[in-house]
Amino acid sequence: MNTDSPLKQTPLHALHVSLGARMVPFAGYDMPVQYPAGVMKEHLHTRSAAGLFDVSHMGQVILRPKSGRIEDAALALEKLVPADILSLAEGRQRYALFTDDNGHILDDLMVANRGDHLFLVVNASCKEADFAHLQKHLGDTCELTLLDDRALIALQGPRAESVLAELWADIATMRFMDVAEAALHDVPCIISRSGYTGEDGFEISIPAASAEDVTRRILEHPDVMPIGLGARDSLRLEAGLCLYGNDIDTTTTPVEAGLEWAMQKARRAGGAREGGFPGAHVILRQFAEGAGRRRVGLKPEGKAPVRGGAPLFADAEGKVPAGTVTSGGFGPSADHPVAMGYVDKAHTANNTQLFAEVRGKYLPITVSALPFVTPTYKR
């Protein structure tokens, strides 16, 4: 990224400033890291009521088959991801991964079947590269549009449904990973029952011109609080969810990352459409034989967090390397430090004692089951 480029602003930038947000550069955008309430209160409010996040920096892409057959768009996208897109029903959404020829992860994304097109949401830092990747490989069979005229917000937490039910009663019929179109305050929106906090919640794509008005009106609800990137990170870490660029990137494979569940039976060995995606030979081999390392949960002893980048060792003297921490911080809901990282396969069993190097000291850290906080998705 060119650090000399001016920071971009989402359609909700003025709203963040008016709410007293502390703004920081993130993925080329000027984004709110926290509001006056602070990260701890924002985190706990999302777990107990409803938190509203601006995720408009992420990329929204329409993939429309030139043939008019949604099956053709699904099969085209399957050339780039290990997921089963063909079986994705209309009105449903699925997590997927772009992989490269070495089986490494280029990005993670959400894919929704909207009936006559696929709707993709990709990470902000990767969206231009992802769009170019799609255009290069699928441009002959699909029309691609990177939407720059829509905002994206996430409403997360146990009261998210009741808040939106006051605007659209049918919201209660949606289940986890359902996608629907509905009017909120008379504005047509695309709503998915999904998010990245481990809580029940929704992501709402809104026309940019109406985004601030709709968002302000949702924030008027007494159960809703604006939430910044700081709490978003601690929430997703407690939920054991990967952050692209930290926990998954072009050095990690889906199997190493523990994301086998994102590759359905049809794409695995012996499946109806086995392989056929970049790096399939590597990923299918790791499915069969395992990988040399794996992403695990990590629980540091005491109250001091262990941050991403800290080396891990099998011994308290730091002589036997065991892996690396990729994300770490304090988990307000778990009430203890939480972390994730990659460890050699010999050390992946839960309750394995390791040591993290922090400022020249070797601090005890234990391999722990993920997630740290039980998800509350509405199945």
Short mmCIF file of C-alpha atoms in Angstrom, two decimals:
data_model
loop_
_atom_site.label_atom_id
_atom_site.label_comp_id
_atom_site.label_asym_id
_atom_site.label_seq_id
_atom_site.Cartn_x
_atom_site.Cartn_y
_atom_site.Cartn_z
CA MET A 1 0.00 0.00 0.00
CA ASN A 2 1.29 3.46 -0.86
CA THR A 3 1.57 5.20 2.52
CA ASP A 4 1.69 8.58 0.78
CA SER A 5 -1.85 8.17 -0.56
CA PRO A 6 -4.54 10.11 1.30
CA LEU A 7 -6.76 7.96 3.49
CA LYS A 8 -10.13 7.05 2.03
CA GLN A 9 -13.32 7.72 3.94
CA THR A 10 -16.40 5.53 4.26
CA PRO A 11 -19.88 7.03 3.77
CA LEU A 12 -20.17 7.10 7.58
CA HIS A 13 -16.98 9.08 8.26
CA ALA A 14 -18.78 12.27 9.31
CA LEU A 15 -20.98 10.24 11.66
CA HIS A 16 -17.95 8.74 13.40
CA VAL A 17 -16.40 12.17 13.90
CA SER A 18 -19.66 13.57 15.26
CA LEU A 19 -19.82 10.70 17.78
CA GLY A 20 -16.34 11.51 19.09
CA ALA A 21 -14.58 8.49 17.61
CA ARG A 22 -10.80 8.23 17.71
CA MET A 23 -9.87 7.72 14.06
CA VAL A 24 -6.87 5.68 12.85
CA PRO A 25 -5.55 4.50 9.47
CA PHE A 26 -6.72 0.98 8.62
CA ALA A 27 -6.47 -0.74 5.22
CA GLY A 28 -6.14 2.66 3.53
CA TYR A 29 -9.20 4.13 5.29
CA ASP A 30 -9.69 6.57 8.15
CA MET A 31 -11.57 4.30 10.57
CA PRO A 32 -12.89 4.53 14.15
CA VAL A 33 -10.80 2.47 16.57
CA GLN A 34 -12.96 3.40 19.56
CA TYR A 35 -15.60 5.86 20.79
CA PRO A 36 -15.67 7.75 24.13
CA ALA A 37 -17.07 4.70 25.98
CA GLY A 38 -13.81 2.84 25.34
CA VAL A 39 -12.92 -0.59 23.97
CA MET A 40 -13.84 -2.58 27.11
CA LYS A 41 -17.37 -1.14 27.38
CA GLU A 42 -17.92 -1.42 23.63
CA HIS A 43 -16.89 -5.09 23.70
CA LEU A 44 -19.11 -5.98 26.67
CA HIS A 45 -22.06 -4.02 25.27
CA THR A 46 -21.88 -6.06 22.06
CA ARG A 47 -21.93 -9.29 24.06
CA SER A 48 -24.89 -8.13 26.21
CA ALA A 49 -27.00 -5.95 23.87
CA ALA A 50 -26.16 -4.75 20.33
CA GLY A 51 -23.10 -3.12 18.81
CA LEU A 52 -23.02 -1.32 15.47
CA PHE A 53 -19.86 -1.47 13.34
CA ASP A 54 -18.93 0.36 10.15
CA VAL A 55 -17.39 -2.20 7.78
CA SER A 56 -17.92 -0.13 4.63
CA HIS A 57 -14.20 -0.33 3.87
CA MET A 58 -14.67 -3.95 2.82
CA GLY A 59 -15.22 -4.78 -0.83
CA GLN A 60 -18.68 -5.63 -2.18
CA VAL A 61 -18.60 -7.41 -5.55
CA ILE A 62 -21.36 -8.60 -7.89
CA LEU A 63 -20.57 -11.65 -10.01
CA ARG A 64 -23.20 -12.01 -12.73
CA PRO A 65 -23.11 -14.91 -15.24
CA LYS A 66 -23.19 -13.78 -18.87
CA SER A 67 -25.24 -16.90 -19.65
CA GLY A 68 -27.94 -15.87 -17.19
CA ARG A 69 -27.52 -19.19 -15.34
CA ILE A 70 -26.47 -18.81 -11.70
CA GLU A 71 -24.97 -22.32 -11.90
CA ASP A 72 -22.43 -21.03 -14.41
CA ALA A 73 -21.32 -18.28 -12.02
CA ALA A 74 -21.05 -20.82 -9.20
CA LEU A 75 -18.90 -23.21 -11.26
CA ALA A 76 -16.75 -20.32 -12.46
CA LEU A 77 -16.08 -19.17 -8.90
CA GLU A 78 -15.24 -22.74 -7.89
CA LYS A 79 -12.16 -22.44 -10.11
CA LEU A 80 -10.76 -19.99 -7.55
CA VAL A 81 -12.06 -21.27 -4.18
CA PRO A 82 -12.18 -24.72 -2.49
CA ALA A 83 -15.80 -24.18 -1.38
CA ASP A 84 -18.89 -25.84 -2.86
CA ILE A 85 -20.64 -22.87 -4.45
CA LEU A 86 -22.85 -24.88 -6.80
CA SER A 87 -24.97 -26.25 -3.94
CA LEU A 88 -25.41 -22.83 -2.35
CA ALA A 89 -29.15 -22.19 -2.37
CA GLU A 90 -30.72 -18.88 -3.29
CA GLY A 91 -30.89 -16.67 -0.22
CA ARG A 92 -27.94 -18.40 1.46
CA GLN A 93 -24.35 -17.34 2.12
CA ARG A 94 -21.10 -19.29 2.58
CA TYR A 95 -17.57 -18.57 3.80
CA ALA A 96 -14.86 -19.20 1.20
CA LEU A 97 -11.15 -18.72 0.55
CA PHE A 98 -9.20 -17.57 -2.49
CA THR A 99 -6.12 -19.82 -2.77
CA ASP A 100 -2.97 -19.60 -4.88
CA ASP A 101 -1.04 -22.29 -6.75
CA ASN A 102 0.86 -23.19 -3.58
CA GLY A 103 -2.35 -23.74 -1.63
CA HIS A 104 -1.87 -20.53 0.34
CA ILE A 105 -4.69 -18.12 1.22
CA LEU A 106 -5.01 -14.95 -0.89
CA ASP A 107 -8.07 -13.75 1.04
CA ASP A 108 -11.16 -14.99 2.85
CA LEU A 109 -14.59 -13.87 1.73
CA MET A 110 -18.34 -14.36 1.97
CA VAL A 111 -20.36 -15.56 -1.04
CA ALA A 112 -24.14 -15.13 -1.25
CA ASN A 113 -26.53 -16.55 -3.85
CA ARG A 114 -28.85 -13.68 -4.81
CA GLY A 115 -30.83 -15.62 -7.42
CA ASP A 116 -29.47 -14.15 -10.65
CA HIS A 117 -25.99 -13.23 -9.36
CA LEU A 118 -23.47 -13.97 -6.63
CA PHE A 119 -22.73 -11.26 -4.08
CA LEU A 120 -19.22 -11.32 -2.59
CA VAL A 121 -17.80 -9.46 0.40
CA VAL A 122 -13.99 -9.37 0.52
CA ASN A 123 -11.42 -7.80 2.84
CA ALA A 124 -10.59 -4.12 2.47
CA SER A 125 -6.84 -4.59 2.12
CA CYS A 126 -7.32 -7.16 -0.65
CA LYS A 127 -10.32 -5.86 -2.57
CA GLU A 128 -8.50 -4.35 -5.56
CA ALA A 129 -6.28 -7.45 -5.90
CA ASP A 130 -9.29 -9.74 -5.45
CA PHE A 131 -11.27 -7.90 -8.12
CA ALA A 132 -8.34 -8.08 -10.55
CA HIS A 133 -7.99 -11.81 -9.74
CA LEU A 134 -11.69 -12.39 -10.47
CA GLN A 135 -11.58 -10.30 -13.64
CA LYS A 136 -8.53 -12.16 -14.96
CA HIS A 137 -9.93 -15.63 -14.42
CA LEU A 138 -13.71 -15.17 -14.71
CA GLY A 139 -14.07 -12.12 -16.96
CA ASP A 140 -14.87 -14.25 -20.02
CA THR A 141 -17.90 -15.88 -18.38
CA CYS A 142 -19.08 -13.34 -15.82
CA GLU A 143 -19.73 -9.63 -15.56
CA LEU A 144 -17.99 -8.26 -12.48
CA THR A 145 -18.84 -5.07 -10.59
CA LEU A 146 -16.93 -3.68 -7.61
CA LEU A 147 -19.55 -1.63 -5.83
CA ASP A 148 -18.38 1.78 -4.66
CA ASP A 149 -21.85 3.18 -4.04
CA ARG A 150 -22.81 1.11 -0.99
CA ALA A 151 -21.98 1.18 2.70
CA LEU A 152 -21.82 -1.91 4.91
CA ILE A 153 -22.65 -2.00 8.60
CA ALA A 154 -22.77 -4.88 11.08
CA LEU A 155 -25.25 -5.03 13.96
CA GLN A 156 -24.07 -7.69 16.39
CA GLY A 157 -25.25 -8.99 19.73
CA PRO A 158 -28.16 -10.76 21.47
CA ARG A 159 -30.53 -7.81 20.94
CA ALA A 160 -29.69 -7.24 17.28
CA GLU A 161 -32.75 -9.17 16.12
CA SER A 162 -35.19 -7.28 18.33
CA VAL A 163 -33.72 -3.94 17.20
CA LEU A 164 -34.16 -4.74 13.51
CA ALA A 165 -37.53 -6.42 14.08
CA GLU A 166 -38.91 -2.97 14.85
CA LEU A 167 -38.01 -2.03 11.27
CA TRP A 168 -38.73 -5.34 9.51
CA ALA A 169 -40.79 -7.97 11.30
CA ASP A 170 -39.64 -10.84 9.06
CA ILE A 171 -36.08 -10.52 10.36
CA ALA A 172 -36.98 -13.13 12.98
CA THR A 173 -37.47 -15.80 10.30
CA MET A 174 -33.86 -15.51 9.13
CA ARG A 175 -31.30 -18.09 10.26
CA PHE A 176 -27.51 -17.93 10.40
CA MET A 177 -26.13 -17.31 6.88
CA ASP A 178 -29.52 -16.39 5.37
CA VAL A 179 -29.51 -13.40 3.00
CA ALA A 180 -32.54 -11.28 2.11
CA GLU A 181 -33.52 -7.90 0.72
CA ALA A 182 -35.68 -5.61 2.83
CA ALA A 183 -36.47 -1.94 3.35
CA LEU A 184 -35.13 -0.34 6.53
CA HIS A 185 -36.54 3.14 7.06
CA ASP A 186 -37.82 2.89 3.46
CA VAL A 187 -34.30 2.25 2.10
CA PRO A 188 -33.75 -1.03 0.17
CA CYS A 189 -30.98 -2.99 1.92
CA ILE A 190 -29.34 -6.39 1.53
CA ILE A 191 -29.27 -8.12 4.92
CA SER A 192 -27.34 -11.25 5.88
CA ARG A 193 -27.58 -12.96 9.25
CA SER A 194 -23.87 -13.15 9.85
CA GLY A 195 -20.96 -11.23 11.34
CA TYR A 196 -17.52 -11.62 12.85
CA THR A 197 -17.97 -11.40 16.61
CA GLY A 198 -19.28 -14.85 17.56
CA GLU A 199 -22.62 -13.22 18.38
CA ASP A 200 -25.90 -13.49 16.56
CA GLY A 201 -26.22 -10.50 14.28
CA PHE A 202 -26.57 -9.03 10.83
CA GLU A 203 -24.54 -7.35 8.11
CA ILE A 204 -26.47 -4.72 6.15
CA SER A 205 -25.48 -3.35 2.74
CA ILE A 206 -27.00 0.12 2.26
CA PRO A 207 -26.92 2.57 -0.66
CA ALA A 208 -24.20 5.07 0.24
CA ALA A 209 -26.48 8.10 -0.13
CA SER A 210 -28.81 6.76 2.60
CA ALA A 211 -26.20 5.11 4.83
CA GLU A 212 -25.74 7.86 7.39
CA ASP A 213 -29.47 8.41 7.85
CA VAL A 214 -30.25 4.70 8.30
CA THR A 215 -27.28 4.19 10.63
CA ARG A 216 -28.12 7.21 12.79
CA ARG A 217 -31.68 5.98 13.20
CA ILE A 218 -30.52 2.50 14.23
CA LEU A 219 -28.14 4.11 16.74
CA GLU A 220 -31.07 5.95 18.29
CA HIS A 221 -32.28 2.63 19.71
CA PRO A 222 -31.34 2.42 23.41
CA ASP A 223 -29.89 -1.08 22.98
CA VAL A 224 -27.40 -0.01 20.28
CA MET A 225 -23.92 1.44 20.79
CA PRO A 226 -21.35 2.34 18.10
CA ILE A 227 -18.33 0.02 18.19
CA GLY A 228 -14.83 0.60 16.83
CA LEU A 229 -12.07 -1.57 15.43
CA GLY A 230 -10.55 -2.17 18.86
CA ALA A 231 -13.53 -4.06 20.21
CA ARG A 232 -14.12 -5.71 16.83
CA ASP A 233 -10.68 -7.28 17.16
CA SER A 234 -11.14 -8.50 20.74
CA LEU A 235 -14.59 -9.90 19.90
CA ARG A 236 -13.39 -11.87 16.87
CA LEU A 237 -10.34 -13.12 18.77
CA GLU A 238 -12.50 -14.48 21.61
CA ALA A 239 -14.64 -16.16 18.93
CA GLY A 240 -11.55 -17.81 17.42
CA LEU A 241 -12.05 -16.10 14.06
CA CYS A 242 -9.13 -15.40 11.74
CA LEU A 243 -8.06 -11.90 10.74
CA TYR A 244 -6.59 -11.81 7.25
CA GLY A 245 -3.04 -10.50 7.38
CA ASN A 246 -2.58 -11.78 10.95
CA ASP A 247 -3.81 -15.36 11.25
CA ILE A 248 -4.13 -16.25 7.57
CA ASP A 249 -2.19 -14.94 4.59
CA THR A 250 -0.09 -16.05 1.62
CA THR A 251 2.10 -18.20 3.89
CA THR A 252 -0.74 -20.29 5.35
CA THR A 253 -2.95 -23.03 3.91
CA PRO A 254 -6.59 -23.77 4.85
CA VAL A 255 -5.55 -27.00 6.59
CA GLU A 256 -2.80 -25.30 8.59
CA ALA A 257 -5.33 -22.63 9.56
CA GLY A 258 -7.86 -25.20 10.78
CA LEU A 259 -10.36 -24.11 8.14
CA GLU A 260 -11.16 -27.55 6.69
CA TRP A 261 -14.84 -26.91 7.43
CA ALA A 262 -14.80 -24.23 4.69
CA MET A 263 -14.15 -26.95 2.08
CA GLN A 264 -17.28 -29.04 1.61
CA LYS A 265 -17.38 -32.74 0.68
CA ALA A 266 -17.97 -32.10 -3.04
CA ARG A 267 -14.56 -30.42 -3.38
CA ARG A 268 -12.57 -32.92 -1.32
CA ALA A 269 -10.94 -36.15 -2.48
CA GLY A 270 -13.64 -38.45 -3.85
CA GLY A 271 -16.17 -35.61 -4.07
CA ALA A 272 -18.30 -34.80 -7.10
CA ARG A 273 -16.00 -31.91 -8.09
CA GLU A 274 -12.77 -32.88 -6.39
CA GLY A 275 -10.07 -30.23 -6.60
CA GLY A 276 -10.05 -27.91 -9.58
CA PHE A 277 -8.99 -24.87 -7.54
CA PRO A 278 -5.52 -23.31 -7.21
CA GLY A 279 -3.20 -25.31 -4.98
CA ALA A 280 -5.56 -28.29 -4.82
CA HIS A 281 -2.66 -30.76 -4.93
CA VAL A 282 -1.17 -29.23 -1.76
CA ILE A 283 -4.45 -28.80 0.12
CA LEU A 284 -5.83 -32.26 -0.70
CA ARG A 285 -2.51 -33.84 0.34
CA GLN A 286 -2.65 -32.00 3.65
CA PHE A 287 -6.25 -33.17 4.12
CA ALA A 288 -5.02 -36.75 3.77
CA GLU A 289 -1.69 -36.51 5.60
CA GLY A 290 -2.08 -33.50 7.88
CA ALA A 291 0.05 -30.37 7.93
CA GLY A 292 3.31 -29.74 9.72
CA ARG A 293 1.79 -26.98 11.83
CA ARG A 294 -1.67 -25.81 12.87
CA ARG A 295 -3.48 -22.76 14.16
CA VAL A 296 -4.48 -23.20 17.81
CA GLY A 297 -5.94 -21.19 20.64
CA LEU A 298 -3.47 -20.01 23.27
CA LYS A 299 -4.17 -18.95 26.87
CA PRO A 300 -1.38 -16.98 28.57
CA GLU A 301 -1.03 -17.37 32.32
CA GLY A 302 -1.73 -14.30 34.43
CA LYS A 303 -3.31 -11.07 33.20
CA ALA A 304 -0.65 -9.84 30.74
CA PRO A 305 -1.61 -10.27 27.05
CA VAL A 306 0.82 -11.85 24.60
CA ARG A 307 0.70 -10.00 21.28
CA GLY A 308 1.02 -11.22 17.70
CA GLY A 309 4.58 -11.89 16.58
CA ALA A 310 5.75 -13.40 19.86
CA PRO A 311 7.84 -16.57 19.29
CA LEU A 312 6.70 -19.77 21.01
CA PHE A 313 8.99 -22.36 22.53
CA ALA A 314 8.53 -25.85 23.98
CA ASP A 315 10.87 -25.09 26.89
CA ALA A 316 11.21 -22.30 29.43
CA GLU A 317 14.76 -21.50 28.24
CA GLY A 318 13.73 -20.70 24.68
CA LYS A 319 15.91 -23.38 23.08
CA VAL A 320 13.21 -25.46 21.27
CA PRO A 321 11.12 -23.38 18.83
CA ALA A 322 7.46 -24.44 18.69
CA GLY A 323 5.63 -21.74 16.70
CA THR A 324 4.48 -18.12 16.65
CA VAL A 325 1.60 -16.07 18.08
CA THR A 326 -0.41 -14.39 15.30
CA SER A 327 -3.07 -12.52 17.33
CA GLY A 328 -3.28 -11.73 21.00
CA GLY A 329 -4.92 -9.42 23.51
CA PHE A 330 -7.16 -9.34 26.56
CA GLY A 331 -10.56 -11.02 26.25
CA PRO A 332 -13.05 -8.93 28.27
CA SER A 333 -15.78 -11.61 28.13
CA ALA A 334 -13.38 -14.48 28.78
CA ASP A 335 -11.82 -12.33 31.55
CA HIS A 336 -8.31 -13.44 30.69
CA PRO A 337 -5.74 -12.90 27.94
CA VAL A 338 -6.48 -14.76 24.71
CA ALA A 339 -4.34 -15.49 21.68
CA MET A 340 -4.03 -17.60 18.55
CA GLY A 341 -0.99 -18.82 16.70
CA TYR A 342 0.64 -21.59 14.70
CA VAL A 343 2.45 -24.41 16.46
CA ASP A 344 4.27 -27.47 15.18
CA LYS A 345 2.00 -30.51 15.02
CA ALA A 346 3.81 -32.13 17.95
CA HIS A 347 2.47 -29.38 20.23
CA THR A 348 -1.15 -28.95 19.04
CA ALA A 349 -2.94 -30.98 21.75
CA ASN A 350 -5.10 -28.94 24.12
CA ASN A 351 -3.42 -28.18 27.47
CA THR A 352 0.07 -28.44 25.99
CA GLN A 353 2.40 -26.14 27.93
CA LEU A 354 4.45 -23.73 25.82
CA PHE A 355 6.37 -20.52 26.49
CA ALA A 356 6.02 -17.18 24.71
CA GLU A 357 9.01 -14.87 24.46
CA VAL A 358 8.00 -11.38 25.59
CA ARG A 359 10.73 -8.77 26.09
CA GLY A 360 13.36 -11.40 26.77
CA LYS A 361 11.25 -13.39 29.23
CA TYR A 362 9.60 -16.76 28.58
CA LEU A 363 6.01 -16.62 29.80
CA PRO A 364 3.90 -19.77 30.24
CA ILE A 365 1.13 -20.12 27.65
CA THR A 366 -1.19 -23.10 27.17
CA VAL A 367 -2.71 -24.52 24.00
CA SER A 368 -6.45 -24.01 24.40
CA ALA A 369 -9.59 -25.07 22.53
CA LEU A 370 -11.21 -22.48 20.26
CA PRO A 371 -13.40 -20.50 20.58
CA PHE A 372 -12.83 -18.89 23.98
CA VAL A 373 -16.46 -17.68 24.04
CA THR A 374 -19.31 -19.92 22.81
CA PRO A 375 -20.96 -18.52 19.65
CA THR A 376 -24.66 -17.60 19.80
CA TYR A 377 -25.55 -17.93 16.10
CA LYS A 378 -29.23 -18.57 15.38
CA ARG A 379 -29.19 -21.87 13.51
#
